mmCIF file of C-alpha atoms in Angstrom:
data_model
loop_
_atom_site.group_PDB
_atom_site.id
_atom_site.type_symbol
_atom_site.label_atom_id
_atom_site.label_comp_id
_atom_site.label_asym_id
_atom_site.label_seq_id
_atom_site.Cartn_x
_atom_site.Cartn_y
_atom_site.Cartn_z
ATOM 1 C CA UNK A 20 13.951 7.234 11.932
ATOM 2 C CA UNK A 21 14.264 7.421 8.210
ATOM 3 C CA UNK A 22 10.837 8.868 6.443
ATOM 4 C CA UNK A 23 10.097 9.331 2.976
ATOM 5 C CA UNK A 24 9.793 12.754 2.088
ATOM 6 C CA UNK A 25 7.055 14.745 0.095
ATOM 7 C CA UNK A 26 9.049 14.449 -3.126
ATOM 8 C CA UNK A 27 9.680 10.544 -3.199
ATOM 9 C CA UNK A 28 5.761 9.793 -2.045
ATOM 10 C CA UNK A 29 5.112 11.741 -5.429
ATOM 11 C CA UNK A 30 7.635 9.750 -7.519
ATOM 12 C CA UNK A 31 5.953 6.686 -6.030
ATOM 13 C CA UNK A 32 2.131 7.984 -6.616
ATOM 14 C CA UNK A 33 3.307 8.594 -10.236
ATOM 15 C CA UNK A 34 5.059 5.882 -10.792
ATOM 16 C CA UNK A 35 1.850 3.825 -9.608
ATOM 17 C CA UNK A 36 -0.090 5.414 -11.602
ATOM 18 C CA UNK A 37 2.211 5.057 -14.890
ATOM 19 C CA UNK A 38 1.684 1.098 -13.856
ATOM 20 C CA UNK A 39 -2.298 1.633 -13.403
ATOM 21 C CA UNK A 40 -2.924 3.132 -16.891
ATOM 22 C CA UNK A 41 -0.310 0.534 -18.350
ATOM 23 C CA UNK A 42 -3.062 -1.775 -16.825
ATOM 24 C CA UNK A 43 -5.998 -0.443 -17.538
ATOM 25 C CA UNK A 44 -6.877 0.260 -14.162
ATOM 26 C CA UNK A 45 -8.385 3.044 -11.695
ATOM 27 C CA UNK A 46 -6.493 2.709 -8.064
ATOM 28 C CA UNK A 47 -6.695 4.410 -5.359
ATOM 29 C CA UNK A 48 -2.879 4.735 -4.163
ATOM 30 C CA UNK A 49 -1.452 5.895 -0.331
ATOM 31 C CA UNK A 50 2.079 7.017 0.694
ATOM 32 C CA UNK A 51 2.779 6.503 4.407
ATOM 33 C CA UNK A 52 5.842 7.090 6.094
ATOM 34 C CA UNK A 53 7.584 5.184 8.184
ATOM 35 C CA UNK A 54 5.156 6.297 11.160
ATOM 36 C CA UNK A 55 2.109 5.260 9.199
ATOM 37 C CA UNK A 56 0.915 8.887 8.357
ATOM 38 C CA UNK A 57 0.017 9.934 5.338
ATOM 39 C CA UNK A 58 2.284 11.515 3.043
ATOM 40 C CA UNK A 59 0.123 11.560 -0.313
ATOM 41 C CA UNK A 60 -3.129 10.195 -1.360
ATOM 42 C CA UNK A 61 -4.289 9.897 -5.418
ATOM 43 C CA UNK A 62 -7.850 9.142 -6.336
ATOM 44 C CA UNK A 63 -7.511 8.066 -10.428
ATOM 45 C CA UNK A 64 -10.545 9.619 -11.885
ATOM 46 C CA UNK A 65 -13.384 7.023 -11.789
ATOM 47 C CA UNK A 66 -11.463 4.463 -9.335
ATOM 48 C CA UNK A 67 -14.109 2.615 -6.592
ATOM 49 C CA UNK A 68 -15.029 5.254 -3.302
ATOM 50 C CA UNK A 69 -14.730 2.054 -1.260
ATOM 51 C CA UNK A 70 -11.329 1.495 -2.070
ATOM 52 C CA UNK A 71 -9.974 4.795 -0.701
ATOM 53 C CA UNK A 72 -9.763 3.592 3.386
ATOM 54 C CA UNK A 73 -8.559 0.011 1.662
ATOM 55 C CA UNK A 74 -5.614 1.615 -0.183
ATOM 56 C CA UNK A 75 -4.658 3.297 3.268
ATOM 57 C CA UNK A 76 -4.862 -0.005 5.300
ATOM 58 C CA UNK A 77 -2.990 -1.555 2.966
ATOM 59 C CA UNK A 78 -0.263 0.509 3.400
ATOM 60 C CA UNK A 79 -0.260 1.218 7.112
ATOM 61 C CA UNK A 80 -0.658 -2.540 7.878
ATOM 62 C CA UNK A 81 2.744 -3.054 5.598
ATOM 63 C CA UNK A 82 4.321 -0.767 7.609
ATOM 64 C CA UNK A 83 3.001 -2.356 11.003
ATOM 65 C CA UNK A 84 4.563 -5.269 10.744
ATOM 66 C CA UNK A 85 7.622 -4.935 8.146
ATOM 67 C CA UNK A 86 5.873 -6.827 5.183
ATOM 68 C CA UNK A 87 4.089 -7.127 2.658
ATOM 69 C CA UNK A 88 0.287 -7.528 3.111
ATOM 70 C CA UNK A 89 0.134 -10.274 0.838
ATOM 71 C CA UNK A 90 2.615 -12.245 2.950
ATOM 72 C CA UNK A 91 0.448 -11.174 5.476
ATOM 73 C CA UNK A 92 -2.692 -13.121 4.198
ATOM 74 C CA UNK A 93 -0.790 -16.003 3.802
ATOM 75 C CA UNK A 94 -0.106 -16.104 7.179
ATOM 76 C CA UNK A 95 -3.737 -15.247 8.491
ATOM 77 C CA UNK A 96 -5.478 -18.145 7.125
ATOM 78 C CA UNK A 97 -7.440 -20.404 9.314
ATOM 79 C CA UNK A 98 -4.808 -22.463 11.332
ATOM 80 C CA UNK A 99 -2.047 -19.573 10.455
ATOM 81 C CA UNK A 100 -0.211 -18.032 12.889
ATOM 82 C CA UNK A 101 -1.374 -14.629 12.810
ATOM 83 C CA UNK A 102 -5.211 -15.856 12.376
ATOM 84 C CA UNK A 103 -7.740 -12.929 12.827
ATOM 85 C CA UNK A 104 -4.756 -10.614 13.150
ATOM 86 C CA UNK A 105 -7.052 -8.042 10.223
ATOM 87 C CA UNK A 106 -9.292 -7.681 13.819
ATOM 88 C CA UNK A 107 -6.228 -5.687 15.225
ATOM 89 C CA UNK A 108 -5.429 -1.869 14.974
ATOM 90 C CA UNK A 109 -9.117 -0.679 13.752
ATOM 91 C CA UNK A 110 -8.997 -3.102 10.820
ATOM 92 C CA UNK A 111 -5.915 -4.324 8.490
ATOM 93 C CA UNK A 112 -6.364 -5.274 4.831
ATOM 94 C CA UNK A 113 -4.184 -8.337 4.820
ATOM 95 C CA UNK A 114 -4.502 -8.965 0.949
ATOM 96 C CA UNK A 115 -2.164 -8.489 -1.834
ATOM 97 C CA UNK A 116 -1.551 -4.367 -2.556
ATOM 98 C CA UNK A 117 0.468 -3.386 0.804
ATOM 99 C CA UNK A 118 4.038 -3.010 -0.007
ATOM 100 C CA UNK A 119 6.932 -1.255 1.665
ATOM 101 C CA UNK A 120 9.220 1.352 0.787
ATOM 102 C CA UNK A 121 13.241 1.415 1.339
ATOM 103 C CA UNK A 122 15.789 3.646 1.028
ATOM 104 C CA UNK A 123 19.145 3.127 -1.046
ATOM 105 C CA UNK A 124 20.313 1.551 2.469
ATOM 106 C CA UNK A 125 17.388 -0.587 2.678
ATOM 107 C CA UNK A 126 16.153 1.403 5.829
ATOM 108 C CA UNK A 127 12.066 1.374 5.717
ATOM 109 C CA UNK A 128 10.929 4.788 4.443
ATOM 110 C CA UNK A 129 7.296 4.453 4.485
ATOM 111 C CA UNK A 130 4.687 1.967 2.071
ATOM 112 C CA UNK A 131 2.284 2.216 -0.255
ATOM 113 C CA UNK A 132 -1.239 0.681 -0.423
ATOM 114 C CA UNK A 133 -3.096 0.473 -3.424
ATOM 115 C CA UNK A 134 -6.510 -0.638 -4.113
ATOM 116 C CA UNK A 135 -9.017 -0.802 -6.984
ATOM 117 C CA UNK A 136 -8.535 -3.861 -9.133
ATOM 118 C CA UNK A 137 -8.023 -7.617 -8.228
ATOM 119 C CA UNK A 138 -5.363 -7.939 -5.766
ATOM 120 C CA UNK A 139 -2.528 -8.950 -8.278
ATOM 121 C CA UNK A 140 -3.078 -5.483 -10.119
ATOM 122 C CA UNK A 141 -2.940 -3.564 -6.954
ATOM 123 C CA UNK A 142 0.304 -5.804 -5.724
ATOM 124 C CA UNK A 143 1.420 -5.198 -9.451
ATOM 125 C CA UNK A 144 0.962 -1.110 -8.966
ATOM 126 C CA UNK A 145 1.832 -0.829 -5.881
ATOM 127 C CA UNK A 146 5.124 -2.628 -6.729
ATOM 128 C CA UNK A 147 6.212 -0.423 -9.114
ATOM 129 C CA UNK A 148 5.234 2.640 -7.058
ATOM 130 C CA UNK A 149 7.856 1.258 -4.726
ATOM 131 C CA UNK A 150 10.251 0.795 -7.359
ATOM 132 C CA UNK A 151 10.520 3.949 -8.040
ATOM 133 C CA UNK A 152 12.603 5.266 -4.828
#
């Protein structure tokens, strides 16, 4: 299995945060690999406590199931197919701000989760932190 290393989690983390301060916003921002551990955390200075386990849920649940967590949501509504699926695996965060990482190959490295914001500035960061591998 393909992981992201040390070095790319950090080009994603600063690359997030580049896209945060563009923003005017404090996030929270997690690097799993593709096993769901943690490969790097950043807490921007002033950014909400609460969001810290979101951030990491939102990544971990991208990786669970190969997509983003917005795409996720959509698919948890009432009536959706994967309805109360955020019940599962100690708790998902199945709102926009979950996105996974690839490779050049388009093998699945890891994700990133990032939280602290409305949900289109965390999808927005947490974008561009993936952009960055």
């Amino acid at each position: 299995m393909d992981n992201i290393t040390l070095e790319q989690a950090r080009n994603v983390i600063d690359a997030a945060i580049r896209k945060s301060e563009e923003l005017g916003v404090k996030m929270n921002i997690a690097v799993v690999d593709a096993g769901t551990n943690l490969v790097a955390f950043n807490k921007m200075d002033d950014a909400w406590l609460g969001s810290i386990d979101i951030a990491q849920k939102k990544a971990r649940t991208a990786r669970y199931f190969n997509m983003d967590t917005g795409a996720i949501g959509e698919l948890s509504q009432p009536g959706g197919s994967l309805f109360n699926i955020e019940h599962s695996n100690n708790g998902l965060i199945t709102f926009p701000g979950g996105v996974l990482i690839k490779n050049s190959d388009g093998a699945i490295i890891g994700a990133v989760g990032v939280s602290g914001s409305t949900v289109e500035d965390d999808h927005a960061v947490a974008s561009a932190g993936a952009a960055a591998i």
